[in-house]
Amino acid sequence: MADAALRLTTLAEELLGAPLPVRIRAWDGSESGPPGAPTVVVRNRRALRRLLWKPGELGLARGWVAGEIDVDGDLYAVLDRIAGLLWERGADAQELAHPLRDPRLRAAGKRLLEIVGPWPPPPPPPEEVRRRSGALHTKRRDRAAISHHYDVGNDFYEMVLGPSMVYSCAYFEHTDSPLEDAQRDKLDLVCRKLGLKEGERLLDVGCGWGSMAMHAAREYGAQVTGVTLSREQAAFARKRIAGEGLTDRIEIRVQDYRDVRDGPYDAISSIGMAEHVGSVRFREYADDLYALLKPGGRLLNHQIGRRPEKDESKYRIDDFIDAYVFPDGELAPLGRTVGTLEEAGFEARDVESLREHYALTLRQWVRNLERHWTEAVRLTSPGRARVWRLYMAASALSFEHNRIGVNQILAVKPGESGVSGLPLRARSWR
């Protein structure tokens, strides 16, 4: 008699201490859970063996990436219900990743073993970051992390991001504004906040595929230096720049920002790059950018931030994102980021939250990916496409529910006698 789904549902509800908000369909064809609820499909018992050996988020992620766990219906609905339940449980949910601490969880593991059998787990999917060595955020380790994330094919990114090739949140006038328009408006917002003028030198740290550099040069006449650690990004950016006849105004380098020595610059943009820096290096990052600016120069730091923990020592990098998306990436609370910039000598002049804008952006990226699913799988792999679908959909919900945010911080390197060079009226920028 097929009963795997009922056994899994019962076990999950005992562990969570609450009714399961989704249905489960198991490999034997059985189903269990609330009628009409979105359905989690466990296609193969291998997924459960992964959970036995790596309880918690990473075990689930491996099953998803391998295609052993899937969703029948609305992915957002499944993620929202499961994440909401775990979020409400707070720290208790973390205990699921440490079953040896709780006899009840050890007993549950034995019962799960009865369902899936005693075999060891399959190896992790090939999309998972392999063993890392050395101290965090050395130049060598950062290069490897950036390559894992960005060097997966420019064609894949162009399909997901659209023609703008901007890999950061857009700036929407309306919730249904076209993504291309919203990305152009975001780039223009950055340029206006920086107060760019004809001939001024702009350093674009983490320049991606060159979109910010091209907008600043074409629309504001800036002389732009863009740096990235991704060779694929740099090659793509240079080709675009040549195609628009902007090679005399833009230089793209494969270079670590820590090695830039040709300041001073009039302005620096850092859009979606500081998340890669890490807490151990963030003061160094702030010091380096401060040194590269002329007195009165402006920095626009556009960065994802997390909610502060009551006990910051308990902050842990998300297992799934660390293993499959942004190796060694870290998020910091907004207050800490502003504080570190001020410690380096900057004067923080404006902070603008774009949280809702990132949720809208991510939903459009997911839509692009799903619309071109067969091509995405061909360009990368089934596992890589599944990583991106899960990562972007879950991130959209996190922004919507204020679990994470994204902020533009405009900071100034004060001039002599503290002169900022900014207009008296806030947010006129020029």
PDB file of C-alpha atoms in Angstrom, residues 166-383:
ATOM      1  CA  VAL A 166      22.021  45.033 -15.274  1.00  0.00           C
ATOM      2  CA  TYR A 167      22.355  42.570 -12.414  1.00  0.00           C
ATOM      3  CA  SER A 168      20.978  44.640  -9.559  1.00  0.00           C
ATOM      4  CA  CYS A 169      17.561  45.954  -8.625  1.00  0.00           C
ATOM      5  CA  ALA A 170      15.785  48.230 -11.076  1.00  0.00           C
ATOM      6  CA  TYR A 171      13.986  51.461 -10.167  1.00  0.00           C
ATOM      7  CA  PHE A 172      10.305  51.260 -11.084  1.00  0.00           C
ATOM      8  CA  GLU A 173       7.977  54.167 -11.667  1.00  0.00           C
ATOM      9  CA  HIS A 174       4.993  51.780 -11.586  1.00  0.00           C
ATOM     10  CA  THR A 175       4.754  48.124 -10.578  1.00  0.00           C
ATOM     11  CA  ASP A 176       4.101  47.173 -14.198  1.00  0.00           C
ATOM     12  CA  SER A 177       6.815  49.340 -15.765  1.00  0.00           C
ATOM     13  CA  PRO A 178       8.966  47.497 -18.335  1.00  0.00           C
ATOM     14  CA  LEU A 179      12.156  46.111 -16.822  1.00  0.00           C
ATOM     15  CA  GLU A 180      14.332  47.865 -19.399  1.00  0.00           C
ATOM     16  CA  ASP A 181      12.868  51.253 -18.499  1.00  0.00           C
ATOM     17  CA  ALA A 182      13.284  50.593 -14.789  1.00  0.00           C
ATOM     18  CA  GLN A 183      16.926  49.547 -15.188  1.00  0.00           C
ATOM     19  CA  ARG A 184      17.681  52.658 -17.246  1.00  0.00           C
ATOM     20  CA  ASP A 185      16.046  54.774 -14.531  1.00  0.00           C
ATOM     21  CA  LYS A 186      18.155  53.077 -11.841  1.00  0.00           C
ATOM     22  CA  LEU A 187      21.379  53.807 -13.698  1.00  0.00           C
ATOM     23  CA  ASP A 188      20.285  57.394 -14.181  1.00  0.00           C
ATOM     24  CA  LEU A 189      19.411  57.704 -10.490  1.00  0.00           C
ATOM     25  CA  VAL A 190      22.946  56.637  -9.590  1.00  0.00           C
ATOM     26  CA  CYS A 191      24.483  59.113 -12.026  1.00  0.00           C
ATOM     27  CA  ARG A 192      22.342  61.952 -10.689  1.00  0.00           C
ATOM     28  CA  LYS A 193      23.176  61.149  -7.079  1.00  0.00           C
ATOM     29  CA  LEU A 194      26.851  61.181  -7.993  1.00  0.00           C
ATOM     30  CA  GLY A 195      26.371  64.537  -9.710  1.00  0.00           C
ATOM     31  CA  LEU A 196      28.382  63.436 -12.745  1.00  0.00           C
ATOM     32  CA  LYS A 197      29.554  66.108 -15.163  1.00  0.00           C
ATOM     33  CA  GLU A 198      31.276  66.112 -18.535  1.00  0.00           C
ATOM     34  CA  GLY A 199      34.847  64.834 -18.318  1.00  0.00           C
ATOM     35  CA  GLU A 200      34.716  63.734 -14.667  1.00  0.00           C
ATOM     36  CA  ARG A 201      36.402  60.468 -13.697  1.00  0.00           C
ATOM     37  CA  LEU A 202      34.121  57.687 -12.461  1.00  0.00           C
ATOM     38  CA  LEU A 203      35.335  54.395 -10.969  1.00  0.00           C
ATOM     39  CA  ASP A 204      32.696  51.662 -11.277  1.00  0.00           C
ATOM     40  CA  VAL A 205      33.645  48.944  -8.789  1.00  0.00           C
ATOM     41  CA  GLY A 206      32.276  45.560  -9.808  1.00  0.00           C
ATOM     42  CA  CYS A 207      31.256  46.888 -13.214  1.00  0.00           C
ATOM     43  CA  GLY A 208      29.495  43.728 -14.385  1.00  0.00           C
ATOM     44  CA  TRP A 209      28.681  43.753 -18.094  1.00  0.00           C
ATOM     45  CA  GLY A 210      29.390  47.490 -18.427  1.00  0.00           C
ATOM     46  CA  SER A 211      25.876  48.937 -18.273  1.00  0.00           C
ATOM     47  CA  MET A 212      26.601  51.582 -15.633  1.00  0.00           C
ATOM     48  CA  ALA A 213      29.839  52.597 -17.335  1.00  0.00           C
ATOM     49  CA  MET A 214      28.089  52.983 -20.685  1.00  0.00           C
ATOM     50  CA  HIS A 215      25.212  55.025 -19.256  1.00  0.00           C
ATOM     51  CA  ALA A 216      27.569  57.371 -17.404  1.00  0.00           C
ATOM     52  CA  ALA A 217      29.765  57.892 -20.455  1.00  0.00           C
ATOM     53  CA  ARG A 218      26.987  58.206 -23.010  1.00  0.00           C
ATOM     54  CA  GLU A 219      24.486  60.322 -21.043  1.00  0.00           C
ATOM     55  CA  TYR A 220      26.817  62.353 -18.778  1.00  0.00           C
ATOM     56  CA  GLY A 221      30.117  62.464 -20.646  1.00  0.00           C
ATOM     57  CA  ALA A 222      32.057  60.797 -17.819  1.00  0.00           C
ATOM     58  CA  GLN A 223      35.449  59.136 -18.240  1.00  0.00           C
ATOM     59  CA  VAL A 224      34.844  55.700 -16.712  1.00  0.00           C
ATOM     60  CA  THR A 225      37.091  52.973 -15.360  1.00  0.00           C
ATOM     61  CA  GLY A 226      35.227  49.732 -14.645  1.00  0.00           C
ATOM     62  CA  VAL A 227      36.785  46.857 -12.696  1.00  0.00           C
ATOM     63  CA  THR A 228      35.569  43.271 -12.403  1.00  0.00           C
ATOM     64  CA  LEU A 229      37.093  39.925 -11.449  1.00  0.00           C
ATOM     65  CA  SER A 230      35.106  38.109 -14.131  1.00  0.00           C
ATOM     66  CA  ARG A 231      36.861  37.673 -17.465  1.00  0.00           C
ATOM     67  CA  GLU A 232      33.583  36.733 -19.168  1.00  0.00           C
ATOM     68  CA  GLN A 233      31.950  39.935 -17.949  1.00  0.00           C
ATOM     69  CA  ALA A 234      34.900  42.037 -19.065  1.00  0.00           C
ATOM     70  CA  ALA A 235      34.950  40.531 -22.560  1.00  0.00           C
ATOM     71  CA  PHE A 236      31.210  41.106 -22.977  1.00  0.00           C
ATOM     72  CA  ALA A 237      31.433  44.679 -21.676  1.00  0.00           C
ATOM     73  CA  ARG A 238      34.299  45.588 -23.994  1.00  0.00           C
ATOM     74  CA  LYS A 239      32.393  44.268 -27.007  1.00  0.00           C
ATOM     75  CA  ARG A 240      29.297  46.316 -26.084  1.00  0.00           C
ATOM     76  CA  ILE A 241      31.383  49.440 -25.503  1.00  0.00           C
ATOM     77  CA  ALA A 242      33.122  49.093 -28.854  1.00  0.00           C
ATOM     78  CA  GLY A 243      29.758  48.593 -30.537  1.00  0.00           C
ATOM     79  CA  GLU A 244      28.542  51.933 -29.168  1.00  0.00           C
ATOM     80  CA  GLY A 245      31.729  53.774 -30.036  1.00  0.00           C
ATOM     81  CA  LEU A 246      32.610  54.526 -26.406  1.00  0.00           C
ATOM     82  CA  THR A 247      36.096  53.016 -26.176  1.00  0.00           C
ATOM     83  CA  ASP A 248      37.628  56.482 -25.829  1.00  0.00           C
ATOM     84  CA  ARG A 249      35.579  57.113 -22.684  1.00  0.00           C
ATOM     85  CA  ILE A 250      35.525  53.713 -20.955  1.00  0.00           C
ATOM     86  CA  GLU A 251      38.232  51.322 -19.813  1.00  0.00           C
ATOM     87  CA  ILE A 252      37.241  47.889 -18.485  1.00  0.00           C
ATOM     88  CA  ARG A 253      39.806  46.050 -16.385  1.00  0.00           C
ATOM     89  CA  VAL A 254      39.960  42.558 -14.927  1.00  0.00           C
ATOM     90  CA  GLN A 255      41.251  43.835 -11.618  1.00  0.00           C
ATOM     91  CA  ASP A 256      40.598  43.592  -7.896  1.00  0.00           C
ATOM     92  CA  TYR A 257      39.414  46.909  -6.484  1.00  0.00           C
ATOM     93  CA  ARG A 258      42.191  46.595  -3.907  1.00  0.00           C
ATOM     94  CA  ASP A 259      44.731  46.936  -6.721  1.00  0.00           C
ATOM     95  CA  VAL A 260      43.353  50.173  -8.212  1.00  0.00           C
ATOM     96  CA  ARG A 261      45.988  52.846  -7.694  1.00  0.00           C
ATOM     97  CA  ASP A 262      45.246  55.521 -10.281  1.00  0.00           C
ATOM     98  CA  GLY A 263      43.087  57.889  -8.237  1.00  0.00           C
ATOM     99  CA  PRO A 264      41.872  60.372  -7.454  1.00  0.00           C
ATOM    100  CA  TYR A 265      38.426  59.870  -8.976  1.00  0.00           C
ATOM    101  CA  ASP A 266      35.613  62.396  -8.912  1.00  0.00           C
ATOM    102  CA  ALA A 267      33.040  59.701  -8.098  1.00  0.00           C
ATOM    103  CA  ILE A 268      32.769  55.987  -7.351  1.00  0.00           C
ATOM    104  CA  SER A 269      29.804  53.709  -7.972  1.00  0.00           C
ATOM    105  CA  SER A 270      29.621  50.323  -6.254  1.00  0.00           C
ATOM    106  CA  ILE A 271      26.387  48.616  -7.277  1.00  0.00           C
ATOM    107  CA  GLY A 272      25.687  45.146  -5.920  1.00  0.00           C
ATOM    108  CA  MET A 273      29.376  44.495  -5.285  1.00  0.00           C
ATOM    109  CA  ALA A 274      29.840  45.096  -1.548  1.00  0.00           C
ATOM    110  CA  GLU A 275      27.933  41.892  -0.689  1.00  0.00           C
ATOM    111  CA  HIS A 276      31.021  40.017  -1.915  1.00  0.00           C
ATOM    112  CA  VAL A 277      33.437  41.964   0.311  1.00  0.00           C
ATOM    113  CA  GLY A 278      32.670  40.276   3.639  1.00  0.00           C
ATOM    114  CA  SER A 279      32.715  41.616   7.173  1.00  0.00           C
ATOM    115  CA  VAL A 280      36.429  40.901   7.640  1.00  0.00           C
ATOM    116  CA  ARG A 281      37.287  43.152   4.694  1.00  0.00           C
ATOM    117  CA  PHE A 282      34.574  45.809   4.723  1.00  0.00           C
ATOM    118  CA  ARG A 283      36.614  48.428   6.581  1.00  0.00           C
ATOM    119  CA  GLU A 284      39.462  47.842   4.124  1.00  0.00           C
ATOM    120  CA  TYR A 285      36.958  48.293   1.285  1.00  0.00           C
ATOM    121  CA  ALA A 286      35.758  51.583   2.769  1.00  0.00           C
ATOM    122  CA  ASP A 287      39.313  52.811   3.357  1.00  0.00           C
ATOM    123  CA  ASP A 288      40.386  51.961  -0.194  1.00  0.00           C
ATOM    124  CA  LEU A 289      37.450  53.749  -1.811  1.00  0.00           C
ATOM    125  CA  TYR A 290      37.961  56.767   0.454  1.00  0.00           C
ATOM    126  CA  ALA A 291      41.607  56.973  -0.637  1.00  0.00           C
ATOM    127  CA  LEU A 292      40.640  56.766  -4.317  1.00  0.00           C
ATOM    128  CA  LEU A 293      38.266  59.753  -4.161  1.00  0.00           C
ATOM    129  CA  LYS A 294      39.261  63.375  -4.455  1.00  0.00           C
ATOM    130  CA  PRO A 295      38.124  65.719  -1.626  1.00  0.00           C
ATOM    131  CA  GLY A 296      34.467  66.441  -2.250  1.00  0.00           C
ATOM    132  CA  GLY A 297      34.092  63.243  -4.282  1.00  0.00           C
ATOM    133  CA  ARG A 298      30.985  61.115  -3.892  1.00  0.00           C
ATOM    134  CA  LEU A 299      30.485  57.389  -3.346  1.00  0.00           C
ATOM    135  CA  LEU A 300      27.227  55.625  -4.223  1.00  0.00           C
ATOM    136  CA  ASN A 301      27.158  52.277  -2.413  1.00  0.00           C
ATOM    137  CA  HIS A 302      24.190  50.151  -3.535  1.00  0.00           C
ATOM    138  CA  GLN A 303      24.062  47.068  -1.296  1.00  0.00           C
ATOM    139  CA  ILE A 304      21.715  44.345  -0.065  1.00  0.00           C
ATOM    140  CA  GLY A 305      21.329  44.403   3.713  1.00  0.00           C
ATOM    141  CA  ARG A 306      19.784  42.055   6.255  1.00  0.00           C
ATOM    142  CA  ARG A 307      17.795  42.614   9.384  1.00  0.00           C
ATOM    143  CA  PRO A 308      20.037  42.861  12.475  1.00  0.00           C
ATOM    144  CA  GLU A 309      20.165  39.863  14.796  1.00  0.00           C
ATOM    145  CA  LYS A 310      19.431  40.269  18.505  1.00  0.00           C
ATOM    146  CA  ASP A 311      22.693  38.429  18.987  1.00  0.00           C
ATOM    147  CA  GLU A 312      24.930  39.190  16.022  1.00  0.00           C
ATOM    148  CA  SER A 313      27.238  36.291  16.908  1.00  0.00           C
ATOM    149  CA  LYS A 314      24.449  33.949  15.762  1.00  0.00           C
ATOM    150  CA  TYR A 315      24.424  35.273  12.191  1.00  0.00           C
ATOM    151  CA  ARG A 316      25.203  32.546   9.684  1.00  0.00           C
ATOM    152  CA  ILE A 317      25.594  32.730   5.939  1.00  0.00           C
ATOM    153  CA  ASP A 318      22.649  31.050   4.194  1.00  0.00           C
ATOM    154  CA  ASP A 319      23.716  27.460   3.403  1.00  0.00           C
ATOM    155  CA  PHE A 320      22.031  27.249  -0.001  1.00  0.00           C
ATOM    156  CA  ILE A 321      23.279  30.621  -1.244  1.00  0.00           C
ATOM    157  CA  ASP A 322      26.795  29.954   0.041  1.00  0.00           C
ATOM    158  CA  ALA A 323      27.003  26.543  -1.626  1.00  0.00           C
ATOM    159  CA  TYR A 324      25.297  27.300  -4.923  1.00  0.00           C
ATOM    160  CA  VAL A 325      24.980  31.035  -5.601  1.00  0.00           C
ATOM    161  CA  PHE A 326      27.343  33.492  -3.856  1.00  0.00           C
ATOM    162  CA  PRO A 327      30.214  31.577  -2.246  1.00  0.00           C
ATOM    163  CA  ASP A 328      31.514  33.499   0.784  1.00  0.00           C
ATOM    164  CA  GLY A 329      28.963  36.284   0.284  1.00  0.00           C
ATOM    165  CA  GLU A 330      27.788  38.097   3.412  1.00  0.00           C
ATOM    166  CA  LEU A 331      25.019  40.527   4.221  1.00  0.00           C
ATOM    167  CA  ALA A 332      25.336  43.221   6.880  1.00  0.00           C
ATOM    168  CA  PRO A 333      22.704  45.382   8.580  1.00  0.00           C
ATOM    169  CA  LEU A 334      22.353  48.868   7.129  1.00  0.00           C
ATOM    170  CA  GLY A 335      23.508  50.543  10.330  1.00  0.00           C
ATOM    171  CA  ARG A 336      26.775  48.635  10.359  1.00  0.00           C
ATOM    172  CA  THR A 337      27.458  49.524   6.722  1.00  0.00           C
ATOM    173  CA  VAL A 338      26.864  53.241   7.293  1.00  0.00           C
ATOM    174  CA  GLY A 339      28.926  53.133  10.483  1.00  0.00           C
ATOM    175  CA  THR A 340      31.904  51.542   8.751  1.00  0.00           C
ATOM    176  CA  LEU A 341      31.822  54.086   5.931  1.00  0.00           C
ATOM    177  CA  GLU A 342      31.799  56.868   8.522  1.00  0.00           C
ATOM    178  CA  GLU A 343      34.696  55.271  10.402  1.00  0.00           C
ATOM    179  CA  ALA A 344      36.689  55.383   7.179  1.00  0.00           C
ATOM    180  CA  GLY A 345      36.090  59.154   6.974  1.00  0.00           C
ATOM    181  CA  PHE A 346      33.022  59.389   4.735  1.00  0.00           C
ATOM    182  CA  GLU A 347      30.066  61.611   5.552  1.00  0.00           C
ATOM    183  CA  ALA A 348      26.820  59.754   4.898  1.00  0.00           C
ATOM    184  CA  ARG A 349      24.455  62.190   3.172  1.00  0.00           C
ATOM    185  CA  ASP A 350      21.512  60.095   2.031  1.00  0.00           C
ATOM    186  CA  VAL A 351      20.093  56.594   2.417  1.00  0.00           C
ATOM    187  CA  GLU A 352      17.302  55.341   0.163  1.00  0.00           C
ATOM    188  CA  SER A 353      15.674  51.931   0.475  1.00  0.00           C
ATOM    189  CA  LEU A 354      14.753  50.185  -2.778  1.00  0.00           C
ATOM    190  CA  ARG A 355      13.461  47.010  -1.130  1.00  0.00           C
ATOM    191  CA  GLU A 356      10.169  46.755  -3.019  1.00  0.00           C
ATOM    192  CA  HIS A 357      11.964  47.531  -6.279  1.00  0.00           C
ATOM    193  CA  TYR A 358      14.190  44.479  -5.890  1.00  0.00           C
ATOM    194  CA  ALA A 359      11.197  42.202  -5.341  1.00  0.00           C
ATOM    195  CA  LEU A 360       9.671  43.491  -8.584  1.00  0.00           C
ATOM    196  CA  THR A 361      12.985  43.024 -10.394  1.00  0.00           C
ATOM    197  CA  LEU A 362      13.431  39.450  -9.228  1.00  0.00           C
ATOM    198  CA  ARG A 363       9.935  38.442 -10.250  1.00  0.00           C
ATOM    199  CA  GLN A 364      10.654  39.717 -13.750  1.00  0.00           C
ATOM    200  CA  TRP A 365      13.938  37.797 -13.862  1.00  0.00           C
ATOM    201  CA  VAL A 366      12.145  34.613 -12.759  1.00  0.00           C
ATOM    202  CA  ARG A 367       9.558  35.204 -15.470  1.00  0.00           C
ATOM    203  CA  ASN A 368      12.337  35.547 -18.057  1.00  0.00           C
ATOM    204  CA  LEU A 369      13.964  32.326 -16.868  1.00  0.00           C
ATOM    205  CA  GLU A 370      10.741  30.339 -16.880  1.00  0.00           C
ATOM    206  CA  ARG A 371       9.786  31.663 -20.315  1.00  0.00           C
ATOM    207  CA  HIS A 372      13.100  30.430 -21.743  1.00  0.00           C
ATOM    208  CA  TRP A 373      13.524  27.335 -19.567  1.00  0.00           C
ATOM    209  CA  THR A 374      14.574  24.887 -22.284  1.00  0.00           C
ATOM    210  CA  GLU A 375      17.197  27.297 -23.572  1.00  0.00           C
ATOM    211  CA  ALA A 376      18.460  28.022 -20.039  1.00  0.00           C
ATOM    212  CA  VAL A 377      18.982  24.315 -19.414  1.00  0.00           C
ATOM    213  CA  ARG A 378      20.801  23.961 -22.728  1.00  0.00           C
ATOM    214  CA  LEU A 379      23.096  26.913 -22.014  1.00  0.00           C
ATOM    215  CA  THR A 380      24.043  25.772 -18.503  1.00  0.00           C
ATOM    216  CA  SER A 381      22.618  22.593 -16.945  1.00  0.00           C
ATOM    217  CA  PRO A 382      19.286  21.485 -15.454  1.00  0.00           C
ATOM    218  CA  GLY A 383      20.775  21.928 -11.989  1.00  0.00           C
TER     219      GLY A 383
END
